[in-house]
mmCIF file with all atom_site columns, C-alpha atoms in Angstrom:
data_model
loop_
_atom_site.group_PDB
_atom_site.id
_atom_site.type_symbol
_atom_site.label_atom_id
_atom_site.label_alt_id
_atom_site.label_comp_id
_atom_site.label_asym_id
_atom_site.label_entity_id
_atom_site.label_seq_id
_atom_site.pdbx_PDB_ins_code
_atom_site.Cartn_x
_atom_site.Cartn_y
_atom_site.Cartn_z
_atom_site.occupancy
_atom_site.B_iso_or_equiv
_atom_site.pdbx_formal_charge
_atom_site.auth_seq_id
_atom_site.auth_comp_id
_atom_site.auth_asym_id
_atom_site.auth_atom_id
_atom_site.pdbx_PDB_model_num
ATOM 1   C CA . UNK H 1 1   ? -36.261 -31.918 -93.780 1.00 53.00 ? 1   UNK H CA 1
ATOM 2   C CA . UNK H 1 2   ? -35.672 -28.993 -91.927 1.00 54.00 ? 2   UNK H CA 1
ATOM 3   C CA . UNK H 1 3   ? -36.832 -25.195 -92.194 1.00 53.00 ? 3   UNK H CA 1
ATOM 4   C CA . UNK H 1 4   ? -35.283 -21.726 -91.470 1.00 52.00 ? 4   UNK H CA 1
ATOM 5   C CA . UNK H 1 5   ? -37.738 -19.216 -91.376 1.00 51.00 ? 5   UNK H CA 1
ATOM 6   C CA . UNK H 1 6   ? -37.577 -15.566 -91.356 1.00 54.00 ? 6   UNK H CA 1
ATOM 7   C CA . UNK H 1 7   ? -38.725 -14.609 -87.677 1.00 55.00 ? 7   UNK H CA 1
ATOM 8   C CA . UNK H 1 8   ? -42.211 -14.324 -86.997 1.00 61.00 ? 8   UNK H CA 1
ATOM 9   C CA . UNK H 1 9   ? -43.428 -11.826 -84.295 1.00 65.00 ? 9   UNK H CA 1
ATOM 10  C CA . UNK H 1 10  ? -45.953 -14.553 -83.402 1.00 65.00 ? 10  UNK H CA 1
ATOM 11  C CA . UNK H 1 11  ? -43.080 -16.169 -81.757 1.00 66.00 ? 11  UNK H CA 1
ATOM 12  C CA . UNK H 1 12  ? -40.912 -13.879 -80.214 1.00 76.00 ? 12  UNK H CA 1
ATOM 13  C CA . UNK H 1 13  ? -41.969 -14.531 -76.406 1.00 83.00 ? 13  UNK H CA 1
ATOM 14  C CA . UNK H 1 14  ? -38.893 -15.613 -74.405 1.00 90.00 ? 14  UNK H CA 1
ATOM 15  C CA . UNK H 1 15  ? -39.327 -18.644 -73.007 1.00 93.00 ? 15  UNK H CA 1
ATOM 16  C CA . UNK H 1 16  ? -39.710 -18.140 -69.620 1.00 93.00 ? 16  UNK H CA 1
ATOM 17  C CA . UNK H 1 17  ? -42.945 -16.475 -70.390 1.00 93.00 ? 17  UNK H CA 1
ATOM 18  C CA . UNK H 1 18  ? -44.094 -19.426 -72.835 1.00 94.00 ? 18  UNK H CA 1
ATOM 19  C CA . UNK H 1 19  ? -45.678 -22.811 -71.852 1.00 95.00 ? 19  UNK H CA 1
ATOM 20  C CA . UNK H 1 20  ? -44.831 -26.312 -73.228 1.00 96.00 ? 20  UNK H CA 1
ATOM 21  C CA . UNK H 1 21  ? -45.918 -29.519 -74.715 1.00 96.00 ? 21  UNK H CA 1
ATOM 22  C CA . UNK H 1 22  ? -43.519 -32.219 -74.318 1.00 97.00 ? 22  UNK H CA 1
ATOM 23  C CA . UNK H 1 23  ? -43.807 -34.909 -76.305 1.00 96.00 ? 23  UNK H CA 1
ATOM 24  C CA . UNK H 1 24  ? -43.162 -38.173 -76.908 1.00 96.00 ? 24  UNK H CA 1
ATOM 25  C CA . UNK H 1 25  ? -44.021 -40.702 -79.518 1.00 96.00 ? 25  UNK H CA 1
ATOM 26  C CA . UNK H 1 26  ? -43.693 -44.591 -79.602 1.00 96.00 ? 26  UNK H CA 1
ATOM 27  C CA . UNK H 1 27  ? -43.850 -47.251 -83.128 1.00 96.00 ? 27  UNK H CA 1
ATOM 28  C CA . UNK H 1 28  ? -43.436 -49.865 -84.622 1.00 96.00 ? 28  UNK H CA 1
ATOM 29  C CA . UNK H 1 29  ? -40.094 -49.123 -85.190 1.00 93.00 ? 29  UNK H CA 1
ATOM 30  C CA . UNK H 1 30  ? -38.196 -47.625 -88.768 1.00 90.00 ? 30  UNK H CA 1
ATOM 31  C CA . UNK H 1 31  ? -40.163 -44.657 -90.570 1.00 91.00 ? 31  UNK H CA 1
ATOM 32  C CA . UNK H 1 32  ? -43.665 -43.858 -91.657 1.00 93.00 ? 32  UNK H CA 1
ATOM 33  C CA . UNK H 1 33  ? -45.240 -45.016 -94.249 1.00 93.00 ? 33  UNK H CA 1
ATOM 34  C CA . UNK H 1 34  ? -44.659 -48.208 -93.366 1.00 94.00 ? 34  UNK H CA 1
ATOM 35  C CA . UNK H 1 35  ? -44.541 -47.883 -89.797 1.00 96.00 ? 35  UNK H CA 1
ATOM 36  C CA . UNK H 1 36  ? -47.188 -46.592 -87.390 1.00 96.00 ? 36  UNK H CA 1
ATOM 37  C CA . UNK H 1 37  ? -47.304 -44.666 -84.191 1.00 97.00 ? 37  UNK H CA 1
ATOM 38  C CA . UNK H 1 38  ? -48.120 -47.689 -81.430 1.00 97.00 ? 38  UNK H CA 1
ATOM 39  C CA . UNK H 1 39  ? -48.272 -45.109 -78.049 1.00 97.00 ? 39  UNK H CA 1
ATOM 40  C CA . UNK H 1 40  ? -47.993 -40.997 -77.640 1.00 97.00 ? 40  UNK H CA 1
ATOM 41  C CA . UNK H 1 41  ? -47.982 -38.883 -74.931 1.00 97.00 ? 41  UNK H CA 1
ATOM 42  C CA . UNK H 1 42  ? -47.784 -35.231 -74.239 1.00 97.00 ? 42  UNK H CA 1
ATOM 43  C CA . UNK H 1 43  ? -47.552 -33.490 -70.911 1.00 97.00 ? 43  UNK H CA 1
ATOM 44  C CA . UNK H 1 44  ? -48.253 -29.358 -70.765 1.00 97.00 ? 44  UNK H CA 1
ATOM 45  C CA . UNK H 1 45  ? -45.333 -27.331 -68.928 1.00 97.00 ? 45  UNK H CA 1
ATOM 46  C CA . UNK H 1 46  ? -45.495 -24.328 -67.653 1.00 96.00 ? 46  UNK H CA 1
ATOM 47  C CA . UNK H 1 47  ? -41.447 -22.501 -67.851 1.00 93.00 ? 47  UNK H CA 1
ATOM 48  C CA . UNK H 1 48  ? -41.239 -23.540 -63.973 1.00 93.00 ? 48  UNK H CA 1
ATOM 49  C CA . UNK H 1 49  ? -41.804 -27.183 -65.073 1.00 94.00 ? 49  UNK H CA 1
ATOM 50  C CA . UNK H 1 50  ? -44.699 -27.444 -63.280 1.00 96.00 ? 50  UNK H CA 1
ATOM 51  C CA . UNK H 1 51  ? -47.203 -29.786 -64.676 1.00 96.00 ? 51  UNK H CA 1
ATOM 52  C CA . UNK H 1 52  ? -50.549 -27.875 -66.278 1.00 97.00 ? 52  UNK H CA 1
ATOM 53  C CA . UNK H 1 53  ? -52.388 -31.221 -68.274 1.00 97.00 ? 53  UNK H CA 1
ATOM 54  C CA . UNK H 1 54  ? -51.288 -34.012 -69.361 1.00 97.00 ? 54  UNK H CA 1
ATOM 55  C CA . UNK H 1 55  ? -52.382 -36.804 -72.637 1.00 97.00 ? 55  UNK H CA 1
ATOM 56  C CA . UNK H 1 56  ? -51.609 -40.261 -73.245 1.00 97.00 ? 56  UNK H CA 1
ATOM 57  C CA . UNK H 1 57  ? -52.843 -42.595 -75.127 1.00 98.00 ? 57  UNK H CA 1
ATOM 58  C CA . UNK H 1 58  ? -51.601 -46.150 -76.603 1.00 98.00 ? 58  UNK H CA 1
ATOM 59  C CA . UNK H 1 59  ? -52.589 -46.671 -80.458 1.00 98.00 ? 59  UNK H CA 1
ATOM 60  C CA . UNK H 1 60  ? -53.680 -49.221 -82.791 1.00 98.00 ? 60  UNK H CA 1
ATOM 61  C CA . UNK H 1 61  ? -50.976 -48.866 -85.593 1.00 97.00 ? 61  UNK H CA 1
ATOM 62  C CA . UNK H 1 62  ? -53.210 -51.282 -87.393 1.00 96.00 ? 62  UNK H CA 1
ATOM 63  C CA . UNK H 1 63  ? -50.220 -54.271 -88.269 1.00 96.00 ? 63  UNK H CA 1
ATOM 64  C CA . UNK H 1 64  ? -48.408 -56.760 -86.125 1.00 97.00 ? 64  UNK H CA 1
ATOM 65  C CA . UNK H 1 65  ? -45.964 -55.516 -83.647 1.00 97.00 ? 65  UNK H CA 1
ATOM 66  C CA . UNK H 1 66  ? -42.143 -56.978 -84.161 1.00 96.00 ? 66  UNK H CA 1
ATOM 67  C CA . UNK H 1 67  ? -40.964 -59.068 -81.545 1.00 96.00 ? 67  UNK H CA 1
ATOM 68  C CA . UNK H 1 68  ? -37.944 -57.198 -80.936 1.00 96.00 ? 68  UNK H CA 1
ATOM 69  C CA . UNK H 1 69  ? -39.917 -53.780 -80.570 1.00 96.00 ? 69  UNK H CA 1
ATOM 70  C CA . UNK H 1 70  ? -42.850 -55.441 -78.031 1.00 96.00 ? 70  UNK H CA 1
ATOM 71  C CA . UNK H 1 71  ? -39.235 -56.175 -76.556 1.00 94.00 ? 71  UNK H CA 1
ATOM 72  C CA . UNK H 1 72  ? -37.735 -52.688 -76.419 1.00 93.00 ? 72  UNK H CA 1
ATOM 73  C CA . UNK H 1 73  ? -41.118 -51.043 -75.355 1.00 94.00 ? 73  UNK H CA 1
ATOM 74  C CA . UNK H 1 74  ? -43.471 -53.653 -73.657 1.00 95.00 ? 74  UNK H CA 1
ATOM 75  C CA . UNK H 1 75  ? -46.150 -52.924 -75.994 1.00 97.00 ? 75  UNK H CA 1
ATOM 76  C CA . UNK H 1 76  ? -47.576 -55.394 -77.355 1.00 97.00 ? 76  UNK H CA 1
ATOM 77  C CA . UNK H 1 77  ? -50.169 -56.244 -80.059 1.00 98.00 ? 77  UNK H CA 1
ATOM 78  C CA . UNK H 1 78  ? -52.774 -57.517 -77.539 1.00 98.00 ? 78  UNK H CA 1
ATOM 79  C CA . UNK H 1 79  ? -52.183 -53.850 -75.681 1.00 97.00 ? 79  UNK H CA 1
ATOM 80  C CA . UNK H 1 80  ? -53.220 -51.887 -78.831 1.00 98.00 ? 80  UNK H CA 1
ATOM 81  C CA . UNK H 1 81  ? -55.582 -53.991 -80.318 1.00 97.00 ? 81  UNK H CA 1
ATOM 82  C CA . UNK H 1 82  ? -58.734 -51.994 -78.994 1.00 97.00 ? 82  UNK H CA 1
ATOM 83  C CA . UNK H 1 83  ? -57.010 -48.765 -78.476 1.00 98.00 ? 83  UNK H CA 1
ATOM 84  C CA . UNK H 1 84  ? -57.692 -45.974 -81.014 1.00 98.00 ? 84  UNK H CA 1
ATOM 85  C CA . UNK H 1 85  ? -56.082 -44.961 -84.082 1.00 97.00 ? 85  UNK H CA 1
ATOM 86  C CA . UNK H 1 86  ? -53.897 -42.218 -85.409 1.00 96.00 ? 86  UNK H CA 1
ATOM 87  C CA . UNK H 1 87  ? -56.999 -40.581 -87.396 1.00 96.00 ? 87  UNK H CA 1
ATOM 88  C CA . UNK H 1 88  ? -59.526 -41.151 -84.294 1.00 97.00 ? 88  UNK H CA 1
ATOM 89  C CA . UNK H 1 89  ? -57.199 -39.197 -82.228 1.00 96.00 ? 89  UNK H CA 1
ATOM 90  C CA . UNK H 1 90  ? -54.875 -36.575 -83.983 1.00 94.00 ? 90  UNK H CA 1
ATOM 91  C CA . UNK H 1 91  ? -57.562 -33.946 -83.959 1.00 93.00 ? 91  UNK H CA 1
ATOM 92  C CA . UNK H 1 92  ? -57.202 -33.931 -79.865 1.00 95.00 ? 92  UNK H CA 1
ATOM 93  C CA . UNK H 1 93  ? -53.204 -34.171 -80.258 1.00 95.00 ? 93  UNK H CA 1
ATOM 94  C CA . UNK H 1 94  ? -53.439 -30.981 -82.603 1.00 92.00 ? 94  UNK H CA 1
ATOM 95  C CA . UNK H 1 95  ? -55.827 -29.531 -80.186 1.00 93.00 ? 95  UNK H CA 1
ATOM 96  C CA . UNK H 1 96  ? -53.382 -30.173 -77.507 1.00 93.00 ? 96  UNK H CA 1
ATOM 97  C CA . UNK H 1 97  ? -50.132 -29.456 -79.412 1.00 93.00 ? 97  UNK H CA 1
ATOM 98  C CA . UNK H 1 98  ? -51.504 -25.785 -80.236 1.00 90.00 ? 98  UNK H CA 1
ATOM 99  C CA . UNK H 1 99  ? -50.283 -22.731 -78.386 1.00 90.00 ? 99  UNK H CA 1
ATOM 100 C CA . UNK H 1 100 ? -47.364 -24.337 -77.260 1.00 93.00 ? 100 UNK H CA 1
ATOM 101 C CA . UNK H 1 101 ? -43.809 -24.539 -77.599 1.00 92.00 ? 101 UNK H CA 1
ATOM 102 C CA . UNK H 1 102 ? -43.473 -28.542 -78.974 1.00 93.00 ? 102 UNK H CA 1
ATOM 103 C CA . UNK H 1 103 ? -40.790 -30.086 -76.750 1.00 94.00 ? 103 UNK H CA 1
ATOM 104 C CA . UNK H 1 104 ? -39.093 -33.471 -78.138 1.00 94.00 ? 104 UNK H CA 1
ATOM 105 C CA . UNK H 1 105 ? -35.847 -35.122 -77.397 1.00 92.00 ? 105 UNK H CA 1
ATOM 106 C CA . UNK H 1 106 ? -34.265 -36.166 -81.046 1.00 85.00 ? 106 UNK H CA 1
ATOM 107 C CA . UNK H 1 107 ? -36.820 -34.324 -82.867 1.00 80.00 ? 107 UNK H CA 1
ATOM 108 C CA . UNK H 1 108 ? -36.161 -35.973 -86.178 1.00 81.00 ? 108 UNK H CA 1
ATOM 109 C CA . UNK H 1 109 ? -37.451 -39.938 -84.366 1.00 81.00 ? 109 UNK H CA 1
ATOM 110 C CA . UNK H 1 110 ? -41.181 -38.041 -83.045 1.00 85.00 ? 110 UNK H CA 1
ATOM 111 C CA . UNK H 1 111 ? -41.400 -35.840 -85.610 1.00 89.00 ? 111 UNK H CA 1
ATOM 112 C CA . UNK H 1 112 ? -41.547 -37.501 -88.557 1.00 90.00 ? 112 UNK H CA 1
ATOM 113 C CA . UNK H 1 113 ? -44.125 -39.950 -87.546 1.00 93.00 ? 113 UNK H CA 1
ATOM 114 C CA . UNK H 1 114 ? -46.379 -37.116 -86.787 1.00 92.00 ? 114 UNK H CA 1
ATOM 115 C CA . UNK H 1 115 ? -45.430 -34.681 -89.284 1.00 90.00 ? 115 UNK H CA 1
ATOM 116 C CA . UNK H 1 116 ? -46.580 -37.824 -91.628 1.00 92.00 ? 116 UNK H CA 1
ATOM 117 C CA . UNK H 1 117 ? -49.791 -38.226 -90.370 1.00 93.00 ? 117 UNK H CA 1
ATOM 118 C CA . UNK H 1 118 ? -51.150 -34.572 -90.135 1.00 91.00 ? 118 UNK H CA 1
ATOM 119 C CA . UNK H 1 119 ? -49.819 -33.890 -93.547 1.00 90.00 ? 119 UNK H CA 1
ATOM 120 C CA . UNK H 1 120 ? -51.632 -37.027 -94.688 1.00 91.00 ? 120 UNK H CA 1
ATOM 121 C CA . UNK H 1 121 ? -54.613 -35.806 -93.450 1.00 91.00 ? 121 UNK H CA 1
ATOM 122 C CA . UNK H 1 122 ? -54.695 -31.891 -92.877 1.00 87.00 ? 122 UNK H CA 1
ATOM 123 C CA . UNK H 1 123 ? -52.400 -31.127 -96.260 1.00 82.00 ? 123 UNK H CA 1
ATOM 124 C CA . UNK H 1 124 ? -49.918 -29.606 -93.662 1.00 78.00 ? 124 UNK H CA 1
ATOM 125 C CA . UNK H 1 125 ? -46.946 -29.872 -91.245 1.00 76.00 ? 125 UNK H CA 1
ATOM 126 C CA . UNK H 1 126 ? -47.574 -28.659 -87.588 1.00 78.00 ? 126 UNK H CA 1
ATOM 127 C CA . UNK H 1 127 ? -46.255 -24.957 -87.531 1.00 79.00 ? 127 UNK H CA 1
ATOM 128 C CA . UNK H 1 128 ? -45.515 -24.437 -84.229 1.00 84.00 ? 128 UNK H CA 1
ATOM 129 C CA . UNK H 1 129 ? -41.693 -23.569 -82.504 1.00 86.00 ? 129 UNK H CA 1
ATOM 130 C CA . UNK H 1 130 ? -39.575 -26.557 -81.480 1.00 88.00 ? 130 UNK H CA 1
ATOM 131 C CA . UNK H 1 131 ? -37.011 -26.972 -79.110 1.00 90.00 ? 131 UNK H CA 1
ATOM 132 C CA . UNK H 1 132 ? -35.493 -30.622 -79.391 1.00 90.00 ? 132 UNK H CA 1
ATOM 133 C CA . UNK H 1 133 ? -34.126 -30.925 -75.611 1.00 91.00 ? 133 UNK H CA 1
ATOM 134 C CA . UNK H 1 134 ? -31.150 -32.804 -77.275 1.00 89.00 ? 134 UNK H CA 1
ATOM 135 C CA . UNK H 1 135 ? -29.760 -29.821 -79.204 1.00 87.00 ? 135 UNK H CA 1
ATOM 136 C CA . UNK H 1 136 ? -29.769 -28.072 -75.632 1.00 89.00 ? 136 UNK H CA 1
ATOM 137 C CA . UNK H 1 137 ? -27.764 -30.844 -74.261 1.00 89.00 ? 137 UNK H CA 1
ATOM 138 C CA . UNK H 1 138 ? -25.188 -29.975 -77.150 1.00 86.00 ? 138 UNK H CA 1
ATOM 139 C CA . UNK H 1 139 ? -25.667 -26.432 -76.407 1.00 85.00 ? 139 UNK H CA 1
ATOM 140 C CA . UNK H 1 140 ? -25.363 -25.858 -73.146 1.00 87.00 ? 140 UNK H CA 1
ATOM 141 C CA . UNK H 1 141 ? -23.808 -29.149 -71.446 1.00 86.00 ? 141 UNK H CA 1
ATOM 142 C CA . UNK H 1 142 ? -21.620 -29.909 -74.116 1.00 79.00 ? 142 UNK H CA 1
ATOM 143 C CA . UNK H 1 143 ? -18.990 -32.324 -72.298 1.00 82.00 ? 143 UNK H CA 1
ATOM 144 C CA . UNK H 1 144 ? -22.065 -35.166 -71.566 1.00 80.00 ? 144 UNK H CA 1
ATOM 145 C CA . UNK H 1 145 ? -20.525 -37.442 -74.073 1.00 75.00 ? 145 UNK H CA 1
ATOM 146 C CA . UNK H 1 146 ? -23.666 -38.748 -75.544 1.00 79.00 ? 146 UNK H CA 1
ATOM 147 C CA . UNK H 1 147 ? -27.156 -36.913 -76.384 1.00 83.00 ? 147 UNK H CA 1
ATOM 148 C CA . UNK H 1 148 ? -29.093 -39.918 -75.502 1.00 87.00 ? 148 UNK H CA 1
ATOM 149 C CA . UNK H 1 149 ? -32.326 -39.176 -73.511 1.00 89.00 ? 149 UNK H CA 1
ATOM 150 C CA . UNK H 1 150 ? -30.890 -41.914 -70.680 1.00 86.00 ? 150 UNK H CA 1
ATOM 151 C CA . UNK H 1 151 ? -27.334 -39.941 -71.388 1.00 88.00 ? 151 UNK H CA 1
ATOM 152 C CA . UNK H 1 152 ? -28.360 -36.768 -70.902 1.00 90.00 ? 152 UNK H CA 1
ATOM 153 C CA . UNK H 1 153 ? -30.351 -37.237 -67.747 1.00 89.00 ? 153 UNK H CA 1
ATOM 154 C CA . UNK H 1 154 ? -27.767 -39.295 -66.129 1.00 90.00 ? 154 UNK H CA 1
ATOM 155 C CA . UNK H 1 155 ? -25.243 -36.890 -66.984 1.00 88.00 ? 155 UNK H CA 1
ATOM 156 C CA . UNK H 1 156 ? -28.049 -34.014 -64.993 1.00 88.00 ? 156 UNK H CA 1
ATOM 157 C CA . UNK H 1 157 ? -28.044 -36.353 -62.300 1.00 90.00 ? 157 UNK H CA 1
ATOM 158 C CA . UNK H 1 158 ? -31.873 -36.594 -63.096 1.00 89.00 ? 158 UNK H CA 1
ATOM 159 C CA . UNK H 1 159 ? -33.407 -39.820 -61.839 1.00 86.00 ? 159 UNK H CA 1
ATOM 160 C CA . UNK H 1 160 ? -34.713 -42.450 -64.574 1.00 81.00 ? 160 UNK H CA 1
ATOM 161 C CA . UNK H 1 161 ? -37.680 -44.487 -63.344 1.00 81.00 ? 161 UNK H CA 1
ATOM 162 C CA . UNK H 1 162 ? -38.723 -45.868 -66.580 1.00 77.00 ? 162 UNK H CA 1
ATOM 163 C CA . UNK H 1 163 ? -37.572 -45.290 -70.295 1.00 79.00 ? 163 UNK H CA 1
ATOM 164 C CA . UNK H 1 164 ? -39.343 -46.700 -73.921 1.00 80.00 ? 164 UNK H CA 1
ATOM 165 C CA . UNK H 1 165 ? -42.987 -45.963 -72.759 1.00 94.00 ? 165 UNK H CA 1
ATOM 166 C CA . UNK H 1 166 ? -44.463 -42.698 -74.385 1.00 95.00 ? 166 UNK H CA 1
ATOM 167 C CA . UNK H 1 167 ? -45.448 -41.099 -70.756 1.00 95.00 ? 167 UNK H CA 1
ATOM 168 C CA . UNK H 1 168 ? -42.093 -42.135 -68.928 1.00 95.00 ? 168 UNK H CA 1
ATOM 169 C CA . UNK H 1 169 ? -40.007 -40.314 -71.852 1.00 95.00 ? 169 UNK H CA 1
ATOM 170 C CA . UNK H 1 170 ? -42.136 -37.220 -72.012 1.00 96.00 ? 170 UNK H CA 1
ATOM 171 C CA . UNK H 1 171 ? -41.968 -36.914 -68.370 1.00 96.00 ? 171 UNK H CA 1
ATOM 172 C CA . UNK H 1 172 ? -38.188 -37.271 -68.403 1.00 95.00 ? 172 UNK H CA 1
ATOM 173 C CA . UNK H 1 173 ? -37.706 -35.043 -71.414 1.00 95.00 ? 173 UNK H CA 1
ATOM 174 C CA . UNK H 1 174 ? -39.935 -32.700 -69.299 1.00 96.00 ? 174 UNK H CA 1
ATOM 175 C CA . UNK H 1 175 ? -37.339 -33.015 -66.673 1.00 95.00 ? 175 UNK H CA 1
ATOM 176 C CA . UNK H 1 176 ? -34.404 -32.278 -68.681 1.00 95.00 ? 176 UNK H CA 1
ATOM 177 C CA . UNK H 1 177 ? -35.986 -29.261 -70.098 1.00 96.00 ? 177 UNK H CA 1
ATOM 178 C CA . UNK H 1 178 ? -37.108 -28.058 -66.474 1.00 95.00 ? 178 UNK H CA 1
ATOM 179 C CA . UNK H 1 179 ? -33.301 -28.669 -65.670 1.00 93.00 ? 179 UNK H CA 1
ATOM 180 C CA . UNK H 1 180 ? -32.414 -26.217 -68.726 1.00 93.00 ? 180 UNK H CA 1
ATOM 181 C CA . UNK H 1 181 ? -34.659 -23.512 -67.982 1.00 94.00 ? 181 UNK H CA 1
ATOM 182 C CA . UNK H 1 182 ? -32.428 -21.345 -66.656 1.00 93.00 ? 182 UNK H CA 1
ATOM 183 C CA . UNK H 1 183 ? -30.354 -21.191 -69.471 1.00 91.00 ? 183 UNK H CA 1
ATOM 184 C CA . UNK H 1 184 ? -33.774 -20.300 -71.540 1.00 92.00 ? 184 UNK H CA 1
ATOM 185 C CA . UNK H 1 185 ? -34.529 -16.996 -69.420 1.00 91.00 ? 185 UNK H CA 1
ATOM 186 C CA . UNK H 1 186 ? -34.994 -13.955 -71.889 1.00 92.00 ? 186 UNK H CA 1
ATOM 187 C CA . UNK H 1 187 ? -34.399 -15.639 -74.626 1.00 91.00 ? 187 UNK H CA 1
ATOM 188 C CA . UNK H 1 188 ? -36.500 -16.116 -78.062 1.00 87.00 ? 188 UNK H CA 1
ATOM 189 C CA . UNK H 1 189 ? -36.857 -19.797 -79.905 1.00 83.00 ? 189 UNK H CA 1
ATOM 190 C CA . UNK H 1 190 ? -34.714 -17.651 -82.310 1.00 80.00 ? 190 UNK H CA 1
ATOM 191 C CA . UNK H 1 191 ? -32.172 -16.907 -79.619 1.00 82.00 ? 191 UNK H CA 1
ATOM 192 C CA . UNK H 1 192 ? -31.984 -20.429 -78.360 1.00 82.00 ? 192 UNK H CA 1
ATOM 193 C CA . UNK H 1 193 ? -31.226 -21.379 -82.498 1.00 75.00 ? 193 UNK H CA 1
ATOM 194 C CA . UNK H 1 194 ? -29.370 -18.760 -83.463 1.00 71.00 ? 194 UNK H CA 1
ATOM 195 C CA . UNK H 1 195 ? -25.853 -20.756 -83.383 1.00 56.00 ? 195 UNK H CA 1
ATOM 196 C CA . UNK H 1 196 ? -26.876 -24.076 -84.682 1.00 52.00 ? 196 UNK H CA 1
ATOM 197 C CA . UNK H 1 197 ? -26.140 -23.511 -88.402 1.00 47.00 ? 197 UNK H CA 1
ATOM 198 C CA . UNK H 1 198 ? -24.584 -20.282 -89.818 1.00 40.00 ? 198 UNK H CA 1
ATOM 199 C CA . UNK H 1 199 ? -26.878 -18.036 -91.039 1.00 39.00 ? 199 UNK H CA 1
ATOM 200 C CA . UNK H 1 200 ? -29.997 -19.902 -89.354 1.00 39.00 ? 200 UNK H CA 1
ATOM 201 C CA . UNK H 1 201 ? -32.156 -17.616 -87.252 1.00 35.00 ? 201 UNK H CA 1
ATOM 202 C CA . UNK H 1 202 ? -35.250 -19.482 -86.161 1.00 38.00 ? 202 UNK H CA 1
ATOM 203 C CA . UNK H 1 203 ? -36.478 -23.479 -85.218 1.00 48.00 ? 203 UNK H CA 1
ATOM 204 C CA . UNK H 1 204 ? -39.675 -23.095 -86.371 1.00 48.00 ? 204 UNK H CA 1
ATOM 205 C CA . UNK H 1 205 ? -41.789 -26.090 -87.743 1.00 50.00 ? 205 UNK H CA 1
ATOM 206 C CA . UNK H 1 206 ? -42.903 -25.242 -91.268 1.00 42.00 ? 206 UNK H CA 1
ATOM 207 C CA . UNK H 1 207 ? -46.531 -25.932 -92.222 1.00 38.00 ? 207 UNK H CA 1
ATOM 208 C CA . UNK H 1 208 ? -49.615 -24.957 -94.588 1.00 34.00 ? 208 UNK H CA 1
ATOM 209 C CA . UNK H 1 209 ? -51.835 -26.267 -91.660 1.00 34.00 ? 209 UNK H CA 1
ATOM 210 C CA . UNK H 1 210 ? -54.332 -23.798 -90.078 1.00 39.00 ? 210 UNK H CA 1
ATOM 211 C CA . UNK H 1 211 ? -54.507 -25.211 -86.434 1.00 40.00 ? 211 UNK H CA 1
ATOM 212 C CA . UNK H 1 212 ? -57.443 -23.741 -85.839 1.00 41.00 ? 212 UNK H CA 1
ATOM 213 C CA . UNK H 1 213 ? -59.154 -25.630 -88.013 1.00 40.00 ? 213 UNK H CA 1
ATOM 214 C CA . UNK H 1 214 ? -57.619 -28.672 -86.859 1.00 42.00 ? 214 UNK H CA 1
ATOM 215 C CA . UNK H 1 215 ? -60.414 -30.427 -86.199 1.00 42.00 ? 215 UNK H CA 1
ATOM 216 C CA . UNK H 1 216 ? -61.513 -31.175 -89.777 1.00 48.00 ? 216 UNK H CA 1
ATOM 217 C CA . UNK H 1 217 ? -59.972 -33.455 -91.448 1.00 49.00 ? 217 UNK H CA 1
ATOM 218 C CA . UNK H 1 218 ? -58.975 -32.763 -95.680 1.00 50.00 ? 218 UNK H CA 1
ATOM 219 C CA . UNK H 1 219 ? -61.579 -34.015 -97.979 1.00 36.00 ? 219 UNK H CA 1
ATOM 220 C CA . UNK H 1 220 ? -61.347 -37.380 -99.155 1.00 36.00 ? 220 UNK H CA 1
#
């Protein structure tokens, strides 16, 4: 489920020039369809770390809540019941998403919820660059013996407050990436992804989806 793309000027600013959306996503546990997004949250970096806006939002996945995820997360069904959905508030995600470098930690357990739901409604994956703050673990701190958001922090010496809420995770993931800034200086997405696989050049989401038009949801 992943794409290597021939490099596109569009994204050739280095990263300490480029700002950031870190995000981070919380369900009903497993994979979509069947399961739903439950809370999301996305805070806007600039390369410094320092905080430019921030979203959150819990959401009705519209089914019950398992007991042993209302466990893990302390969301429960009584929590989302008058909160919004996925299609009442994806346009302002997109919105929010756009211009931005998308920053997740295990981009394959956010992404695929999301990548779901705006190709269920827009005909489209988000096409934006990604850095997943766990391959930089494996990049650049390679002896942390786990690539675990809790690992990797503790490993950083970063200070965990809360963990399994969507705004606690994005602001620690936002940490972690502040922490490997330095590393990012001068460098392209490309640059950063340039080792991962051989012969891969770029990390950059795939997708028919015109986000300027984000805001209109496909016919039908």
């Amino acid at each position: 489920d992943t794409y290597r793309l021939k490099p596109n000027k569009k994204y050739e600013i280095t990263l300490d020039k480029a700002t950031f959306a870190v995000l981070d996503i919380e369900t009903t546990g497993g994979k979509p369809p069947h399961e739903h997004v439950t809370e999301i949250a996305i805070l806007r970096l600039d390369s410094k770390g320092r905080e430019l806006a921030r979203y959150s939002t819990l959401v009705n996945p519209r089914k019950k809540i398992p007991p042993y995820v209302v466990r893990h997360t302390g969301i429960s069904d009584a929590m989302v019941r008058v909160a919004p959905t996925i299609e009442e508030i994806i346009p302002e995600i997109l919105r929010f998403l756009t211009g931005n470098v998308v920053v997740v930690h295990d981009s394959f357990a956010d992404m695929q919820f999301l990548d779901y739901d705006t190709d269920r409604l827009y005909d489209g994956l988000i096409a934006l660059p990604l850095l997943n703050t766990q391959h930089l673990a494996e990049k650049y701190c390679c002896e942390v013996g786990g690539l675990g958001l809790s690992r990797v922090a503790e490993f950083l010496g970063i200070e965990i407050h809360q963990r399994h809420r969507a705004l606690a995770d994005a602001e620690l993931t936002g940490r972690v990436l502040t922490h490997f800034m330095p590393y990012l200086n001068g460098k392209t997405i490309y640059d950063v992804y340039k080792d991962v696989e051989p012969g891969s050049t770029s990390y950059i989401r795939p997708g028919s989806m015109n986000n300027n038009n984000s805001s209109e949801h496909k016919a039908g």
